[in-house]
Coordinates of C-alpha atoms and ligand atoms in Angstrom, one line a residue:
X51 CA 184.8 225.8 178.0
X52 CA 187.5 228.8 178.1
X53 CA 185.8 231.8 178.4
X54 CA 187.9 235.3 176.3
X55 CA 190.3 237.3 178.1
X56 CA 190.3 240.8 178.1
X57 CA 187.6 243.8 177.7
X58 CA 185.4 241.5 175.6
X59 CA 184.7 239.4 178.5
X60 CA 183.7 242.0 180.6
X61 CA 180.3 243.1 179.4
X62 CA 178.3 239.8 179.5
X63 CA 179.6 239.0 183.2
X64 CA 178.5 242.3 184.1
X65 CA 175.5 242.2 182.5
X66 CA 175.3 238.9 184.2
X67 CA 175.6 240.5 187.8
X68 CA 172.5 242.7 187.6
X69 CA 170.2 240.4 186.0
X70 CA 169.1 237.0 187.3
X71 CA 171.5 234.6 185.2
X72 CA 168.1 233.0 184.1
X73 CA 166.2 236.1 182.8
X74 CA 169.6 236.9 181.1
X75 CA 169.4 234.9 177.9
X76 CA 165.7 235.4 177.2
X77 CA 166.1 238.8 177.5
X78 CA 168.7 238.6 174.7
X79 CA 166.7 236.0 173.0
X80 CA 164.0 238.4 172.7
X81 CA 165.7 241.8 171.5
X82 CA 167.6 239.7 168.8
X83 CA 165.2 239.9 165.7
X84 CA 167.2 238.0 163.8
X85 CA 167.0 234.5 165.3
X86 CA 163.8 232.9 164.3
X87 CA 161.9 232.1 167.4
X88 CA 159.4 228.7 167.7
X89 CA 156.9 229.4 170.4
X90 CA 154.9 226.3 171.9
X91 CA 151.7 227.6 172.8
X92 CA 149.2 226.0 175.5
X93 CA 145.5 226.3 176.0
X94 CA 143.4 225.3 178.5
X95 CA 140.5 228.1 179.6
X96 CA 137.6 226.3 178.2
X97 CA 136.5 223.2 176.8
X98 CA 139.7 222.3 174.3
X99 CA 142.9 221.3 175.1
X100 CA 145.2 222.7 172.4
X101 CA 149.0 223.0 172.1
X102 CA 150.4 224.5 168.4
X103 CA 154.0 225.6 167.7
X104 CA 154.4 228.8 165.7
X105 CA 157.4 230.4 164.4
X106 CA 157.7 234.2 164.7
X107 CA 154.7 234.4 165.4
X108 CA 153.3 234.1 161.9
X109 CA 154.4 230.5 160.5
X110 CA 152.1 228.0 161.6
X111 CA 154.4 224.6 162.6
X112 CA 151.7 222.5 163.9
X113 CA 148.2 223.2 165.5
X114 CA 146.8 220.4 167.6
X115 CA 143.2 220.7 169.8
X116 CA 141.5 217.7 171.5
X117 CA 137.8 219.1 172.0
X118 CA 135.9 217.9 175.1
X119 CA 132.5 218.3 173.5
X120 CA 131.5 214.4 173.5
X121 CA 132.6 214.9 177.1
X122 CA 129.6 217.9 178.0
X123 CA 127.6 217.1 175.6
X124 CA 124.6 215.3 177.3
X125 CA 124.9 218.5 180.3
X126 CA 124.4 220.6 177.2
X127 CA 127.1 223.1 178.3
X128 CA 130.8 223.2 179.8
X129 CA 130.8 221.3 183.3
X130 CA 134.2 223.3 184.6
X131 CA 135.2 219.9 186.8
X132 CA 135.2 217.6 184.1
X133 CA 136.8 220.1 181.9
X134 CA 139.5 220.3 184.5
X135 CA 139.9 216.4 184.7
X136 CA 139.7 216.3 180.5
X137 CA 142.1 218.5 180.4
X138 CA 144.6 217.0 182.9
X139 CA 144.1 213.5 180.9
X140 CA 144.4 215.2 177.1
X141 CA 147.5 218.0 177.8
X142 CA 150.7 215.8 177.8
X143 CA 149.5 213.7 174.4
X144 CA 148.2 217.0 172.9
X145 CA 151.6 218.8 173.4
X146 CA 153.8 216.1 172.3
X147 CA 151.6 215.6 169.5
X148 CA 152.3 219.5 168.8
X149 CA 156.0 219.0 169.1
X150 CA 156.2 215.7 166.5
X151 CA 153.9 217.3 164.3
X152 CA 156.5 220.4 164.2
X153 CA 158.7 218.0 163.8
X154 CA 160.5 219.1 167.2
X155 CA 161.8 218.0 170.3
X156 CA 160.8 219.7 173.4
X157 CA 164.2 221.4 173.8
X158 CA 164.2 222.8 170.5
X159 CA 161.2 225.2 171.6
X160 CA 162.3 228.9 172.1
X161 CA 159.5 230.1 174.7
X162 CA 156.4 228.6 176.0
X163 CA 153.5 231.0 175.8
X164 CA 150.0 229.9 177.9
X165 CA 146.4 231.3 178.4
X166 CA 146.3 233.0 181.7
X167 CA 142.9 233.8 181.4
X168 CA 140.1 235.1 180.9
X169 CA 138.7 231.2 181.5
X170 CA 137.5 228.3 183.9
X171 CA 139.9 228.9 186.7
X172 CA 140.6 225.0 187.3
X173 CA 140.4 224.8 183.3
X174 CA 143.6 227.7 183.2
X175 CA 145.4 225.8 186.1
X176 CA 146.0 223.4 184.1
X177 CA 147.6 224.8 181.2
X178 CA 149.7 226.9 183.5
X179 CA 151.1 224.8 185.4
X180 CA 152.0 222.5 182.8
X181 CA 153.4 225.4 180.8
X182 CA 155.1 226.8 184.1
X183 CA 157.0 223.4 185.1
X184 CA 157.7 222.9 181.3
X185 CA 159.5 226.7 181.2
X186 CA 161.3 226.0 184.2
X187 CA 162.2 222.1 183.7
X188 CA 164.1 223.2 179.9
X189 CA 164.7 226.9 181.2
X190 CA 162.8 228.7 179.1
X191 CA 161.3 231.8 178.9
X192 CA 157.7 231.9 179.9
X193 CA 155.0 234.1 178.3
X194 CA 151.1 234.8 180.1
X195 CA 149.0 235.3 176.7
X196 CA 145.3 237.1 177.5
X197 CA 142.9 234.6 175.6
X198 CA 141.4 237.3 174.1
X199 CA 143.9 238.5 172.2
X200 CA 144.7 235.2 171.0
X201 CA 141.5 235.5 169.6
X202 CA 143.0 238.6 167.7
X203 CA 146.1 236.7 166.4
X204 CA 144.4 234.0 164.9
X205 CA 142.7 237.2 162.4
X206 CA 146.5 238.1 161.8
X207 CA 147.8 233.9 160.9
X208 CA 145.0 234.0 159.1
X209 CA 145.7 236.8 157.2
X210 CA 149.3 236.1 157.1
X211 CA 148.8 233.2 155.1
X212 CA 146.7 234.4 152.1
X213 CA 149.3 236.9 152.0
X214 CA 147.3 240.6 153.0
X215 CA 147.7 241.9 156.5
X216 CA 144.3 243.6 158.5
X217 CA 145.9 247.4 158.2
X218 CA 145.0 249.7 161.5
X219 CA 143.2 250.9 163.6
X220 CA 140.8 248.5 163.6
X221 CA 137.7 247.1 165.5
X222 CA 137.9 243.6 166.9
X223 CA 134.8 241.8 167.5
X224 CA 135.3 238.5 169.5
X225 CA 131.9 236.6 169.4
X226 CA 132.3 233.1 170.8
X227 CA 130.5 230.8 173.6
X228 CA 132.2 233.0 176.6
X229 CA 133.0 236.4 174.9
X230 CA 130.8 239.3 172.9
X231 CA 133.1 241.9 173.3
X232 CA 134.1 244.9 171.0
X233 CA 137.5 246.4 171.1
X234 CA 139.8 249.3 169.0
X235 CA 142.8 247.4 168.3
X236 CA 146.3 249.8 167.1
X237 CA 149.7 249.4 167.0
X238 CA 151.6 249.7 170.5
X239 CA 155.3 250.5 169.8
X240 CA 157.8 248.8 168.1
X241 CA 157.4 245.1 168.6
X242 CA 154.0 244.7 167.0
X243 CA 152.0 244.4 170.2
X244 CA 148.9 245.6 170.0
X245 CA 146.7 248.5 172.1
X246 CA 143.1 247.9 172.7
X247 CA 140.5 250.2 173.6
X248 CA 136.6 248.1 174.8
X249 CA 133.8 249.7 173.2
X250 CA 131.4 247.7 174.1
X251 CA 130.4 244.0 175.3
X252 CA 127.4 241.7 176.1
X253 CA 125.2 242.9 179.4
X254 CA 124.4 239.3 179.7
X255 CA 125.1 236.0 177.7
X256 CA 127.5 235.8 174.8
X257 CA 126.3 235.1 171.8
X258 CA 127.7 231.5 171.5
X259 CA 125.4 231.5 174.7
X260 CA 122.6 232.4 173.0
X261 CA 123.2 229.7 170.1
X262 CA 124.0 226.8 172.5
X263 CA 120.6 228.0 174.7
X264 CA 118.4 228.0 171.8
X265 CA 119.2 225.1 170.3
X266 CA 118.9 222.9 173.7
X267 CA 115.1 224.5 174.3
X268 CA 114.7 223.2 171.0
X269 CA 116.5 219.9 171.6
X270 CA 119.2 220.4 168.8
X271 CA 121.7 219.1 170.8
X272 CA 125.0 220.6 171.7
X273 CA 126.8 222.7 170.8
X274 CA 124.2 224.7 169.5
X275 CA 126.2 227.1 167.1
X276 CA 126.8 224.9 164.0
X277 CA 123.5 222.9 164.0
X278 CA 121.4 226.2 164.5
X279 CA 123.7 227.8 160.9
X280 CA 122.8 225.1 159.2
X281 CA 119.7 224.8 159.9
X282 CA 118.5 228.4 159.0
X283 CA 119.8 228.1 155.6
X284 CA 117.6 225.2 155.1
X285 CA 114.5 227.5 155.7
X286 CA 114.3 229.2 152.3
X287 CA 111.5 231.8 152.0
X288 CA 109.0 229.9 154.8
X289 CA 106.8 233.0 156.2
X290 CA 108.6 233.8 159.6
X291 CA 106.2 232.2 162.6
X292 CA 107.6 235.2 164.8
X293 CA 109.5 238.4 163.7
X294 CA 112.4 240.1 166.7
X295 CA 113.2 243.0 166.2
X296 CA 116.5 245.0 167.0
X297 CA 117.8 244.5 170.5
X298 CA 117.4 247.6 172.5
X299 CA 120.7 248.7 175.0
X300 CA 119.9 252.0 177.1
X301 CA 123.7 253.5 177.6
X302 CA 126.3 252.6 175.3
X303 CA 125.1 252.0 172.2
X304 CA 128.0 249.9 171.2
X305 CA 127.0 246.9 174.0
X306 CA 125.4 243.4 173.5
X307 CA 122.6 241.8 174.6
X308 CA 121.2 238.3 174.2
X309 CA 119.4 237.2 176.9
X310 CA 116.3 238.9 175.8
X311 CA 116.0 237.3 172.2
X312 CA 116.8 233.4 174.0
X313 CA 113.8 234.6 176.6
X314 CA 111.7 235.3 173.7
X315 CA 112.5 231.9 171.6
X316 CA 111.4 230.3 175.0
X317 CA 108.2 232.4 175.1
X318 CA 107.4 231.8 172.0
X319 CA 107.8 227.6 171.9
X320 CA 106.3 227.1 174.7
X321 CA 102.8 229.5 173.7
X322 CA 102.8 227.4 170.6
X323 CA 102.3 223.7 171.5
X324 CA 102.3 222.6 168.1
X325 CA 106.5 222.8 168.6
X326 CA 106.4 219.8 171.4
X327 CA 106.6 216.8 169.9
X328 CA 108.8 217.2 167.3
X329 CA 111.3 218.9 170.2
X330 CA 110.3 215.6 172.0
X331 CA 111.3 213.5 169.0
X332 CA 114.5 215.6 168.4
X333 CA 115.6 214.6 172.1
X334 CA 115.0 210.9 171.5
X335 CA 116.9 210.8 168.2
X336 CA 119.9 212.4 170.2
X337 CA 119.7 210.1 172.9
X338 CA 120.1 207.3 170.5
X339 CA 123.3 209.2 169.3
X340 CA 121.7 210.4 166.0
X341 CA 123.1 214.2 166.0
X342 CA 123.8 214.8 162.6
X343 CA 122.9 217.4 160.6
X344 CA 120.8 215.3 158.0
X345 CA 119.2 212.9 160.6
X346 CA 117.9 216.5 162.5
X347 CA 116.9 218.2 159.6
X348 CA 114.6 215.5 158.8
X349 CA 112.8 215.8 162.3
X350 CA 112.5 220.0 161.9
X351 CA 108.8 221.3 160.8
X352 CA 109.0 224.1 158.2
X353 CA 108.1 226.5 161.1
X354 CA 111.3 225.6 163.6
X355 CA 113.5 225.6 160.3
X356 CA 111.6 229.5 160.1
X357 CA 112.1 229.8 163.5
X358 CA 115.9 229.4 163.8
X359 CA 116.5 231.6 161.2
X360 CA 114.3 234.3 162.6
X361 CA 116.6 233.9 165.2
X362 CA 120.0 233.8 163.6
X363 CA 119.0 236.9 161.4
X364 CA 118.2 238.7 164.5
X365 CA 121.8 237.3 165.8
X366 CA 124.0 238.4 163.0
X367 CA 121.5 241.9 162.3
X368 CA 123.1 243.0 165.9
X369 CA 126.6 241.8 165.8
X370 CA 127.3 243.1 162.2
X371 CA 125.3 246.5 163.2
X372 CA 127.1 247.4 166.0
X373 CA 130.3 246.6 164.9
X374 CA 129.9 248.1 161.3
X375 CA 128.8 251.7 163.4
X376 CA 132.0 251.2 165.3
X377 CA 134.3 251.1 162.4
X378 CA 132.3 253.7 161.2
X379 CA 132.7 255.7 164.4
X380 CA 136.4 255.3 164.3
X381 CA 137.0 255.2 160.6
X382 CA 138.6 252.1 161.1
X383 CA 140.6 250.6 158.3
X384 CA 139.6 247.3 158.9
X385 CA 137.3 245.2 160.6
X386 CA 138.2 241.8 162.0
X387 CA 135.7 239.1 163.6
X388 CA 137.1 235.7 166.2
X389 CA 135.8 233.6 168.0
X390 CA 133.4 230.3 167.5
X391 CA 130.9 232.0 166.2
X392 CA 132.7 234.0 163.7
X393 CA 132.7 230.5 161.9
X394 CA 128.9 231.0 160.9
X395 CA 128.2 231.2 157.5
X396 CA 126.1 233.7 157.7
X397 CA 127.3 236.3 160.1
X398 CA 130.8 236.0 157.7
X399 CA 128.4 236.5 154.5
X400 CA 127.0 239.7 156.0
X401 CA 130.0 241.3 157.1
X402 CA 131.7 240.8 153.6
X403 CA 128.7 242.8 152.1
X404 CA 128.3 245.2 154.3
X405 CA 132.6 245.5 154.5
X406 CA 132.2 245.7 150.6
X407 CA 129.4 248.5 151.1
X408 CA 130.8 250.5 153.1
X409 CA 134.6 250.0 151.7
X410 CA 136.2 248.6 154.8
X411 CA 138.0 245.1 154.6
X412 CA 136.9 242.6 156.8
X413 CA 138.7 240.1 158.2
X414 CA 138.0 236.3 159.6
X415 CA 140.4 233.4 160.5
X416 CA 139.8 229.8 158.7
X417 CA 136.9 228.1 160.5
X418 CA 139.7 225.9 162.5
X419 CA 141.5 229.2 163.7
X420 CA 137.9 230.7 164.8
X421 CA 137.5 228.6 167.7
X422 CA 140.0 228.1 170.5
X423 CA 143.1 226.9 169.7
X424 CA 146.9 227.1 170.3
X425 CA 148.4 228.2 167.3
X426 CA 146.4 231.6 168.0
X427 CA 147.9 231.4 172.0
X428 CA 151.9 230.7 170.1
X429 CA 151.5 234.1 167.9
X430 CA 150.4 236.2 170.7
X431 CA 152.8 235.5 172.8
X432 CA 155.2 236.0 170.3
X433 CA 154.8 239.9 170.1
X434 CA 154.6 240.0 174.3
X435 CA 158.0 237.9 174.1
X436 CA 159.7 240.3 171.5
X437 CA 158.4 243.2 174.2
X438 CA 160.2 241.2 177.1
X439 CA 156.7 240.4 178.6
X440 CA 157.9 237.3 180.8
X441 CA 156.4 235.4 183.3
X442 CA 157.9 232.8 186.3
X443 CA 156.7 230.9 188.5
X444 CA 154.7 232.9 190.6
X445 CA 151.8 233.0 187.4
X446 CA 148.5 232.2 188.4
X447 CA 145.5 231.6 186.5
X448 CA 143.3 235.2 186.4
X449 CA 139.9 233.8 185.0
X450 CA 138.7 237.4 184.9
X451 CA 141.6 239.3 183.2
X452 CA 141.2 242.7 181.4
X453 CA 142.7 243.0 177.6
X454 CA 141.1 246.5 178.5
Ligands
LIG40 O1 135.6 230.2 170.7 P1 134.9 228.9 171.1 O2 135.4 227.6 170.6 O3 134.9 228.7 172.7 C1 134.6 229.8 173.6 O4 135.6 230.5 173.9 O5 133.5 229.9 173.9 O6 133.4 229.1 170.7 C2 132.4 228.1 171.0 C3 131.0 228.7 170.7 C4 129.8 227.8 171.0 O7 128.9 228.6 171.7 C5 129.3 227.4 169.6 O8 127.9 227.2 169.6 C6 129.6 228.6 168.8 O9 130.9 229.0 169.3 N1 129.7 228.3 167.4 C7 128.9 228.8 166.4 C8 129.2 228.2 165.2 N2 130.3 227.3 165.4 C9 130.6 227.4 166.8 N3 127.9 229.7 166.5 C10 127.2 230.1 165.4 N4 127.5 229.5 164.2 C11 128.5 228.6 164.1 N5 128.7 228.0 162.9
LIG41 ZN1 137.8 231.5 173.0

């Protein structure tokens, strides 16, 4: 190809002297705003292995997650080897999946964003270094995305596609099986990243913790989180067999804790014998594979059914309380709640009242976009690509990174 004479040529070769040719385009890429820009997006720190393409970080192409749950299940929690192994099997289907779903080849993808962390450190590897060889095989730009503030993104696809954007400052929570963390979320500068500020976080498990814990003492199965919503709203008025009470945190008043309320479940099944067999007989139905909601419900005295909701109320009582004083605090404009748990029914029923009470807006993604997932890892890394946020080859998993 004939390159043009003259003073027009000279600025790109300069410009092509002091950068690296390869960080050249992308940096371009990025500061043009008027190219659209499809982002493959990879995750890998947990238990799902999820790829989704987005378009300007907005536009959901495709969204595609391959959950590992049958594959924990009977440990009754995440086994980080076999998570590694499942994820190392599942990430090459799952991404071309993504792409023919999008209706894209590989080379038609503008950036490759992937979860650095917070995560399963052998769980991360294997994102990464799919995502890194992938970046550098097609030569394109790379982008590290913090988990956690995919977790934030998939609030903003969310809202993006009934049409009414969260407005700021607002305060984050992210309630899921790993994270219980509060932050301050604003506008940082002109390419729609986003500043956070922690106000508070769990002192012990998260509250997807709590859920998953509970519901294995009380041989519910696993995960605990969706069987346990369910089954409290089966309870109806049954007098409560134990009452807890608000968690107490000494310091900041704004931090989790849910050790103590699992400790007292425990305490109080095993003072009550009367809750043995029919844990017994819960076990044996799952070990025969029957898991369902209706085959469980069926095996669940009035009193556990009380029980569970007991708990739950005390669950959502301290999420929505803390986070509603927050906003309040900060006069927030908006509230907005990820993670897996932010798919219970009830902790999202409780926020919208109390949202509606107290006239702030609160904001969830769909159930899908709640727990992990790709699409949520794409948008993310949109805004960090626009800022010129790149990373190479040298990127390493950090499975204890800060958002703040
Ligand atoms: O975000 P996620 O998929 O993975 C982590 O990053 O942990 O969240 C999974 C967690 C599990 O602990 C699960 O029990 C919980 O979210 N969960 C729920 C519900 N659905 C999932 N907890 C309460 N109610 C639910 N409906
Ligand atoms: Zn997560």
């Amino acid at each position: 190809m004939r390159m043009p004479e003259g003073p027009q040529r000279k600025i790109p070769a300069l410009t092509a002297m002091r950068a690296p040719p390869y960080l050249q385009p992308r940096e371009l890429l990025a500061q043009n705003e008027t190219v659209p820009v499809r982002i493959l997006g990879i995750e890998s720190s947990c238990d799902e292995t999820a790829a989704a393409v987005v378009a300007d970080g907005r536009e959901i192409l495709s969204t595609v997650v391959a959950s590992q749950i049958d594959v924990h299940r009977k440990y009754g929690g995440v086994v980080p080897e076999l998570a590694s192994r499942e994820h190392l099997r599942q990430i090459v289907p799952v991404v071309r999946e993504a792409l023919s779903q999008a209706g894209m080849q590989l080379q038609d993808v503008d950036a490759i964003g992937v979860t650095q962390g917070p995560g399963l450190v052998g769980a991360l590897l294997v994102g990464i270094t799919y995502g890194k060889t992938l970046a550098e095989a097609l030569k394109k730009p790379l982008v590290p995305v913090n988990h956690l503030e995919g977790h934030v993104h998939a609030v903003f696809l969310e809202a993006h596609k009934s049409g009414r954007a969260p407005k700021l400052p607002a305060v984050c929570l992210i309630v899921s099986g790993g994270h219980t963390v509060l932050y301050e979320v604003k506008l940082d500068g002109r390419h729609g990243t986003f500043n956070y500020r922690k106000l508070g976080q769990t002192r012990d498990d998260a509250a997807g913790e709590a859920y998953d814990k509970v519901a294995k003492l009380l041989g519910l199965g696993y995960p605990g989180g969706p069987i346990l919503d369910r089954l409290a709203a089966a309870a109806n008025s049954v007098p409560a067999p134990v009452k807890f009470g608000p968690t107490k945190t000494r310091g900041n008043p704004l931090d989790f804790s849910f050790s103590g309320l699992k400790t007292a479940v425990l305490y109080h099944v095993r003072e009550h014998p009367e809750y043995a067999a029919e844990i017994q007989s819960r076990e044996e139905a799952l070990a025969r594979g029957e898991r369902k909601y209706e085959q469980l419900l069926l095996l669940c005295s009035p009193q556990t059914l009380a029980l569970v909701r007991e708990f739950q109320n005390a669950v959502v009582r301290d999420l929505v309380d803390r986070t509603m004083a927050a906003a309040e605090d900060l006069s927030a404009e908006s509230v907005l709640v990820s993670g897996g748990v932010a798919a219970n029914s009830q902790l999202r029923s409780t926020f919208e009242d109390r949202g509606r009470a107290k006239g702030v807006e609160v904001f969830f993604p769909s159930r899908a976009l709640s727990t992990d997932n790709a699409a949520m890892i794409a948008a993310a890394a949109y805004f960090r690509f626009r800022a010129g946020q790149f990373g190479d080859t040298s990127l390493n998993a950090d499975p204890s990174v800060k958002l703040a």
